[in-house]
Amino acid sequence: MENTGKRPEAGSRIPSFRRRPESRLPGRVANLDAGLRRYDGTLWFVLLGLVLVISGCATPQLRGTGDLGLVIERATGSVLVVDTTEHEKLARITGLGDLSHASVVFSRDARYAYVFGRDGGLTRVDMLRNEIVGRTVQAGNAIGGAISQDGRWVAVSNYEPGGVRIFDARTLELVADIPAEYGDGQRSKVIGLVDAPGQRFVFSLYEAGQTWVVEFADPANPVIHKFTGIGRLPYDALLTPDGRWYIAGLFGEDGMALLDLWDLEAGVRRILPDYGKGEEKLPVYKMPHLEGWAVAGNLAFVPAVGRHAVLVVNMNTWEQVGTIPVHGQPVFVMARPDGREVWVNFAYPDNDRIQVIDTREREIIDTLQPGPGVLHMEFTPRGGEVWVSVRDADALVIYDTASREERARLEAEKPSGIFFTDRAHRIGL
Amino acid sequence: MENTGKRPEAGSRIPSFRRRPESRLPGRVANLDAGLRRYDGTLWFVLLGLVLVISGCATPQLRGTGDLGLVIERATGSVLVVDTTEHEKLARITGLGDLSHASVVFSRDARYAYVFGRDGGLTRVDMLRNEIVGRTVQAGNAIGGAISQDGRWVAVSNYEPGGVRIFDARTLELVADIPAEYGDGQRSKVIGLVDAPGQRFVFSLYEAGQTWVVEFADPANPVIHKFTGIGRLPYDALLTPDGRWYIAGLFGEDGMALLDLWDLEAGVRRILPDYGKGEEKLPVYKMPHLEGWAVAGNLAFVPAVGRHAVLVVNMNTWEQVGTIPVHGQPVFVMARPDGREVWVNFAYPDNDRIQVIDTREREIIDTLQPGPGVLHMEFTPRGGEVWVSVRDADALVIYDTASREERARLEAEKPSGIFFTDRAHRIGL
């Protein structure tokens, strides 16, 4: 399969052999020499053909895809394909447009990455051939996406025009367009789009203050459940790892909006009434990423907004049960896959370090300083290592999570998001 | 890479061209004909070489490994490689020995499967080339294995000789031999071997009534923590999905032995004092598989021993908080990945069906009858489908978990265990 491109090249030399019989005529010695010279040329071409075929099918290499990852290079519109076993960069792929705010989901076979760019670009990347195999600029301004439970549909949440568009994961053909209309035909920006069990997509409308649940079992007839008045200006949302609780953060007021996907009839209710800028009204350098919520046991570790704190929330009661002071304004609060530790990075001007929280003691046990502009972290699937993107050092720094020692450092062009292929198997990303 | 085997074949034809110049001598027309005949032969070999190279590298097919699985065919010592996206069998691989009680773990790139056979055989299967790429009969009688957090080491738990042996995951070379010695040099069968975060293996000694934790960060100097007197005859064990709680079931008495891997100093304590055959002393047709524990939220759904019941355990207090009557003696109690449902299969004579429990309502919501001899179930990573092995129907039955309708049925020879490659990324298997 991978050498079809080479077959014509080799084949095109073959007809010349067929002309040889001419030179079989007796006595045409002059012709013979010409014939032999032709053979000489021909034979070298045959060797060339062999070499091309061999090299042609030796790459791309046959390999598993369970230890691959994709790293966003935000400034250059490029991505790196990385190998988490060998700590290697396998390829740089360019031409993905504006990746200043980009995210990635993966096909269920963990071969293809879907990259959602800020400019509305949806790009399908083949991580075995290291090439773009599909791209559509499907909106003017987009903020992320999700892939359906069965892997057949990719949904994108758009700011402009406000709504969600759903595409065939193989062909990137548009299969559904869901404008985020509210009131008298206005359209709202869409945020917090996630996949949910049962072939559902869930997202929220920023200006409209609504959360929509789309049942997409039948792409021709999506069923939409709309929840209105969830709170002012939901700016981001998350789904708990089990796929049950959808939680939206509110920019326009304090508190968060909670929807139980196991019980839509119960509707959206408000939790954590103090969550947000609260009375302190500190300058907020960056609204935290709610995707970053860390869930350990029945506790969630939540980045406070505009305050130097990580909040501890009991997920049975949805009440805040603790506050952990940290080095700066948290951006990502990520649980190590075993839930024993939570790693936190920070907004400017404290974005040069990472703090590690022990989830049982609820205290900081280490502070790391990978370099200037720590933007993202991704743990290897079973938590032995964590990759950190350090934008202003143009580096990816890999730590052993047990010793917290640096294991490797790779050059990368202004790296931001890091995404490993085990995400293909997880719910609510 | 995949065509190196072909390269010599093509190359071996090439030297014959080099002999041509002889026949350049003027006037040697007789030689010419011979020379031409030689070319004829040569050229066909070249074409053959091309064809071989081309076909050689066209297979195996370049593909992702995230949607692959391995199915044990217990009676024939064979395994099936399956594709969970297309519902296809990709290959049958034979020669794996006695698979009457077999289990599987995967390399971190999700390309290689390690199959642990009852006869002590450890077999490394390449799921892209569909062939055995390593096999050692490392003991006389074995009961399962695990792969280290970093994917470098594969451990096998042996009955005869009693102990654990650890192998290099690439070469299957023995790197550590840990005899399960106790008392005056006796050796115990080893059961309940799992991997744990921090490059650890945990297992229990059946006759000795002990649990051992092996720190394997330095293979040359493994550190072993031994916990004695955990209870009589631990017969199986599990690690909770977060990698924290190691729980051993006891054949010799009621109750279970709990070890907190976050706090080894606390030692092993007894939980669920009534767990076991209890006073009823029913005939136990099959001790349940503890690997089958279903964890949903902070509740665990546990197969009762010898009774037609699934027990509900609060994992914060480790107390039983409920009992759900079911159709027969449960064997596997598996949570759908989102934790919303628990699927249960049963021991003889009730092993022809499956019951589905709603974990929120704690009641049976469906009963399925896939056929005679339901041995195992495996959910697709995000829970949209479940594959069921029906031994006496020689079939794999695939259900849609939302509609619980049969989606596909594949022929298989006395199938038992089903293992999907997303296990490569999970803790404690």
XYZ file of C-alpha atoms in Angstrom, chain B:
429
model
C 12.229 -1.925 7.760
C 9.503 -4.383 6.944
C 11.204 -5.397 3.704
C 14.702 -6.153 4.972
C 13.911 -9.801 4.518
C 13.425 -9.135 0.819
C 16.490 -6.993 0.218
C 19.020 -9.881 -0.025
C 16.696 -11.650 -2.437
C 16.675 -8.713 -4.843
C 20.317 -7.905 -4.194
C 21.475 -11.439 -4.887
C 20.478 -11.058 -8.513
C 22.486 -7.909 -9.017
C 26.071 -9.289 -9.227
C 25.210 -11.233 -12.388
C 24.926 -7.922 -14.259
C 28.488 -7.134 -13.334
C 29.716 -10.038 -15.436
C 28.432 -8.498 -18.663
C 31.551 -6.573 -19.771
C 33.248 -9.857 -20.866
C 30.785 -10.092 -23.725
C 31.796 -6.634 -24.900
C 34.853 -8.091 -26.715
C 34.403 -7.375 -30.458
C 33.394 -10.162 -32.797
C 32.425 -12.654 -30.114
C 28.970 -13.044 -31.551
C 28.514 -16.497 -30.091
C 29.176 -15.060 -26.679
C 26.705 -12.327 -27.419
C 23.801 -14.714 -27.681
C 24.839 -16.408 -24.440
C 25.179 -12.959 -22.948
C 21.718 -12.008 -24.101
C 20.226 -15.220 -22.751
C 21.898 -14.432 -19.484
C 20.294 -10.991 -19.558
C 16.912 -12.568 -20.264
C 17.215 -14.740 -17.165
C 18.645 -11.937 -15.152
C 15.954 -9.487 -16.124
C 13.146 -11.813 -15.137
C 14.820 -12.246 -11.767
C 14.985 -8.489 -11.468
C 11.268 -8.250 -12.186
C 10.671 -11.031 -9.665
C 12.773 -9.095 -7.175
C 10.704 -5.965 -7.751
C 7.465 -7.862 -7.305
C 8.719 -9.504 -4.125
C 9.884 -6.197 -2.684
C 6.649 -4.475 -3.602
C 4.397 -7.204 -2.220
C 6.738 -7.662 0.713
C 6.322 -4.153 1.983
C 2.688 -3.736 1.039
C 1.857 -6.147 3.872
C 1.510 -5.874 6.818
C -0.731 -2.876 6.454
C 0.217 0.442 7.993
C -2.441 1.115 10.655
C -3.067 2.531 14.080
C -3.172 0.116 17.012
C -5.644 1.943 19.260
C -8.610 -0.111 18.093
C -7.019 -3.550 18.201
C -7.770 -6.367 20.591
C -6.694 -9.920 21.341
C -9.124 -12.770 22.007
C -8.043 -16.004 23.700
C -9.148 -19.241 22.050
C -8.747 -21.470 25.082
C -9.097 -24.925 23.546
C -6.780 -24.478 20.579
C -3.945 -22.476 22.107
C -4.601 -19.721 19.599
C -5.491 -16.036 19.720
C -7.464 -13.771 17.420
C -6.376 -10.244 16.566
C -9.548 -8.159 16.214
C -10.443 -4.675 14.991
C -13.056 -3.005 17.202
C -13.843 -0.294 14.636
C -14.744 -2.618 11.761
C -15.883 -5.562 13.945
C -13.417 -7.749 12.088
C -11.084 -10.618 12.800
C -7.711 -9.651 11.374
C -5.771 -12.840 12.071
C -5.580 -16.075 14.025
C -2.224 -16.866 15.606
C -1.515 -20.399 16.825
C 1.115 -22.091 18.937
C 0.644 -20.346 22.277
C 0.371 -23.517 24.345
C -2.174 -24.097 27.116
C -4.518 -21.106 27.234
C -7.127 -22.755 29.468
C -6.522 -19.890 31.920
C -4.836 -17.045 30.086
C -4.507 -13.291 30.421
C -2.934 -10.501 28.380
C -1.151 -7.182 28.859
C 0.082 -4.791 26.187
C 3.244 -2.835 25.378
C 2.919 0.919 25.854
C 2.904 1.478 22.083
C -0.085 -0.907 21.896
C 1.630 -3.017 19.222
C 2.740 -6.056 21.241
C 0.577 -8.337 23.376
C 2.050 -10.445 26.181
C 0.024 -13.608 26.650
C 0.335 -15.479 29.952
C -0.618 -19.142 29.565
C -1.524 -21.693 32.201
C 1.505 -23.829 31.258
C 3.980 -21.085 32.211
C 4.269 -19.888 28.653
C 4.949 -16.183 28.123
C 4.358 -15.255 24.483
C 4.989 -11.893 22.811
C 2.667 -11.308 19.858
C 3.163 -8.623 17.202
C -0.357 -7.442 16.360
C 0.784 -5.611 13.216
C 2.628 -8.535 11.638
C 0.263 -11.060 13.241
C 3.036 -13.335 14.423
C 4.737 -14.567 17.556
C 7.954 -12.602 18.063
C 9.031 -14.129 21.347
C 8.075 -17.048 23.547
C 9.456 -18.645 26.688
C 8.003 -21.375 28.868
C 9.267 -19.748 32.035
C 7.636 -21.992 34.640
C 5.654 -25.191 34.964
C 2.394 -23.569 35.975
C 1.505 -19.882 35.925
C -1.520 -17.743 36.698
C -1.049 -14.358 35.096
C 1.182 -11.356 34.769
C 1.610 -7.611 34.593
C 3.699 -4.993 32.799
C 5.614 -2.268 34.607
C 4.490 1.356 34.597
C 7.221 2.284 32.102
C 6.534 -0.737 29.903
C 10.076 -2.116 30.180
C 9.419 -5.148 32.392
C 6.915 -7.993 32.258
C 6.282 -9.965 35.463
C 4.717 -13.428 35.669
C 3.181 -15.010 38.785
C 3.911 -18.724 39.038
C 2.378 -21.632 40.898
C 5.202 -24.034 40.092
C 7.841 -23.117 41.069
C 6.058 -20.636 43.334
C 7.288 -17.099 42.762
C 7.492 -14.199 40.363
C 9.806 -13.918 37.385
C 10.433 -10.606 35.634
C 11.483 -10.338 31.995
C 12.724 -7.684 29.606
C 9.613 -6.686 27.643
C 11.522 -6.554 24.333
C 13.760 -9.611 24.527
C 11.936 -11.752 27.130
C 15.287 -12.227 28.843
C 14.969 -13.058 32.545
C 16.013 -10.030 34.618
C 14.783 -11.022 38.088
C 13.656 -14.208 39.830
C 11.739 -13.771 43.080
C 10.998 -17.120 44.762
C 7.936 -16.966 47.042
C 9.736 -18.469 50.024
C 8.248 -18.534 53.487
C 8.647 -20.448 56.729
C 11.449 -23.005 56.477
C 12.203 -22.584 52.783
C 8.824 -23.680 51.468
C 7.574 -21.968 48.313
C 4.077 -20.626 47.904
C 1.899 -20.250 44.847
C 1.656 -16.609 43.770
C -1.667 -14.973 42.879
C -3.104 -11.503 42.323
C -0.068 -9.976 40.575
C -0.606 -6.384 39.437
C 1.492 -3.387 38.414
C 1.314 -0.289 40.575
C 2.464 3.318 40.129
C 6.128 3.992 40.927
C 7.473 0.947 39.051
C 6.024 -1.465 41.575
C 4.592 -4.969 41.333
C 2.224 -6.271 44.002
C 1.193 -9.892 44.525
C 0.080 -12.362 47.207
C 1.256 -15.777 48.398
C -1.541 -18.360 48.577
C -0.233 -20.881 51.127
C 1.828 -18.285 53.010
C -0.989 -15.774 53.451
C 1.267 -12.860 52.552
C 1.252 -9.829 50.260
C 4.522 -8.578 48.763
C 5.228 -5.178 47.220
C 8.270 -5.129 44.925
C 9.846 -1.784 44.048
C 11.456 -2.387 40.663
C 12.897 1.034 39.841
C 16.348 -0.611 39.890
C 16.010 -4.099 38.377
C 19.405 -5.116 39.767
C 18.263 -4.358 43.303
C 14.538 -4.817 43.721
C 13.235 -3.752 47.121
C 10.656 -6.127 48.579
C 8.145 -5.211 51.295
C 6.531 -8.312 52.827
C 3.220 -8.246 54.681
C 2.541 -11.440 56.608
C -0.618 -12.820 58.214
C -2.947 -11.033 55.851
C -5.460 -13.915 56.090
C -5.771 -17.573 55.107
C -5.288 -18.583 51.482
C -5.568 -15.380 49.426
C -6.819 -16.728 46.081
C -7.037 -13.588 43.955
C -6.609 -9.829 44.282
C -7.219 -6.559 42.513
C -5.924 -3.016 42.432
C -8.452 -0.187 42.282
C -8.256 1.732 38.979
C -6.429 4.632 40.630
C -3.658 2.268 41.719
C -4.113 2.941 45.440
C -6.018 0.053 47.076
C -4.813 -3.548 46.769
C -7.494 -5.986 47.915
C -7.067 -9.747 48.258
C -9.922 -12.237 48.535
C -9.462 -15.095 51.035
C -10.368 -18.693 50.301
C -9.553 -19.925 53.788
C -11.789 -17.562 55.713
C -14.312 -14.781 55.239
C -13.369 -11.137 54.747
C -10.802 -9.471 52.495
C -7.291 -8.086 53.044
C -6.784 -4.408 52.179
C -3.437 -2.682 51.612
C -3.153 1.074 51.005
C -0.245 1.490 48.561
C -0.105 5.166 49.499
C 0.663 4.179 53.097
C 2.534 0.889 53.410
C 3.312 1.642 57.057
C -0.381 1.271 57.884
C -0.057 -2.370 56.862
C -2.780 -4.771 55.775
C -6.181 -4.538 57.408
C -9.282 -6.672 57.172
C -12.453 -5.402 55.499
C -15.869 -6.808 54.675
C -15.806 -9.411 57.477
C -18.786 -11.240 55.984
C -17.274 -11.448 52.494
C -16.864 -15.069 51.435
C -18.885 -18.221 51.719
C -20.231 -17.026 55.065
C -22.639 -19.175 57.038
C -24.658 -20.274 54.034
C -21.928 -22.618 52.789
C -23.426 -22.921 49.340
C -21.499 -24.945 46.783
C -19.177 -22.502 45.030
C -19.088 -23.385 41.358
C -16.392 -20.838 40.611
C -14.578 -18.343 42.763
C -15.336 -14.938 41.234
C -12.630 -13.005 39.464
C -11.736 -10.073 41.663
C -10.250 -8.286 38.653
C -13.889 -7.921 37.788
C -14.588 -5.431 40.569
C -16.555 -2.544 39.181
C -15.815 0.886 40.578
C -18.403 3.586 39.944
C -17.902 6.866 41.746
C -16.989 5.890 45.310
C -18.925 2.622 45.161
C -17.518 -0.782 44.276
C -19.761 -3.535 42.932
C -18.415 -6.856 44.114
C -19.347 -10.419 43.142
C -20.576 -12.338 46.192
C -18.948 -15.737 46.684
C -21.292 -18.677 46.147
C -24.387 -16.505 46.409
C -26.677 -15.038 43.770
C -25.786 -11.472 44.667
C -23.656 -8.476 43.786
C -22.525 -6.551 46.853
C -22.250 -2.755 46.947
C -19.288 -1.435 48.928
C -18.597 2.170 49.941
C -14.940 2.709 49.110
C -14.550 5.559 51.604
C -15.544 3.412 54.578
C -14.949 -0.052 53.011
C -18.311 -1.138 54.374
C -20.981 -3.028 52.520
C -23.882 -0.664 51.862
C -26.087 -2.823 49.669
C -26.876 -6.181 48.120
C -28.318 -6.670 44.635
C -29.922 -10.083 43.935
C -28.866 -11.454 40.538
C -29.559 -14.442 38.292
C -26.710 -16.699 39.436
C -23.279 -16.809 41.031
C -21.484 -13.785 39.544
C -18.076 -14.306 37.939
C -17.196 -10.961 36.323
C -18.790 -7.737 37.528
C -17.626 -5.103 35.057
C -18.394 -1.387 35.052
C -19.134 0.286 31.767
C -16.315 2.852 31.411
C -18.647 5.705 32.386
C -19.686 3.834 35.539
C -23.396 4.221 34.793
C -23.946 0.476 34.352
C -22.428 -2.714 35.679
C -22.578 -5.860 33.533
C -22.476 -9.267 35.227
C -21.894 -12.795 33.938
C -22.397 -16.002 35.911
C -20.972 -19.381 36.829
C -22.395 -22.699 35.635
C -25.290 -23.541 35.396
C -26.371 -19.924 34.827
C -23.572 -19.041 32.430
C -25.812 -18.441 29.404
C -26.733 -14.878 30.213
C -25.675 -11.420 31.319
C -27.451 -9.012 33.610
C -27.125 -5.230 33.532
C -27.279 -3.218 36.770
C -28.016 0.510 36.942
C -25.404 1.762 39.412
C -27.482 4.757 40.487
C -30.712 2.836 41.109
C -28.775 -0.280 42.189
C -31.206 -2.544 40.364
C -31.195 -4.876 37.383
C -32.427 -3.105 34.251
C -31.838 -5.800 31.631
C -31.044 -9.481 31.118
C -29.329 -10.650 27.933
C -28.921 -14.197 26.650
C -25.913 -14.237 24.311
C -25.678 -18.029 24.381
C -24.156 -20.947 26.295
C -20.911 -20.459 28.177
C -20.520 -16.695 28.570
C -16.943 -16.442 29.844
C -15.825 -12.824 29.562
C -16.784 -9.288 28.567
C -14.727 -6.333 27.404
C -16.034 -2.811 26.852
C -14.697 -0.625 24.083
C -12.600 2.124 25.684
C -15.328 4.776 25.810
C -18.093 2.263 26.493
C -20.188 2.413 23.341
C -19.959 -1.323 22.773
C -19.173 -4.473 24.694
C -17.711 -7.699 23.293
C -18.841 -10.945 24.905
C -17.160 -14.334 24.501
C -19.659 -17.207 24.254
C -17.525 -20.336 24.475
C -20.058 -23.043 23.650
C -21.468 -21.092 20.699
C -17.943 -20.509 19.378
C -18.888 -16.870 19.043
C -17.980 -13.322 19.931
C -21.122 -11.253 20.358
C -20.907 -7.468 20.144
C -23.596 -5.342 21.809
C -24.423 -1.669 21.541
C -24.460 -0.653 25.214
C -27.030 2.113 24.657
C -29.692 -0.002 22.916
C -28.302 -3.320 24.211
C -28.965 -4.707 20.740
C -26.605 -7.169 19.090
C -24.485 -5.354 16.516
C -22.310 -8.162 15.239
C -21.382 -11.805 15.848
C -18.009 -13.265 14.916
C -16.949 -16.912 14.789
C -14.257 -17.834 17.301
C -12.920 -21.185 18.583
C -14.058 -21.572 22.200
C -13.290 -17.919 23.025
C -12.541 -16.889 26.605
C -10.674 -13.696 27.551
C -11.088 -10.553 25.455
C -8.488 -7.793 25.804
C -8.431 -4.419 24.036
C -5.261 -2.352 23.599
C -6.457 0.602 25.677
C -5.409 -1.603 28.615
C -1.853 -0.564 27.696
C -2.639 2.795 29.287
C -4.372 1.603 32.449
C -3.009 0.998 35.940
C -3.188 -2.214 37.944
C -3.971 -4.822 35.300
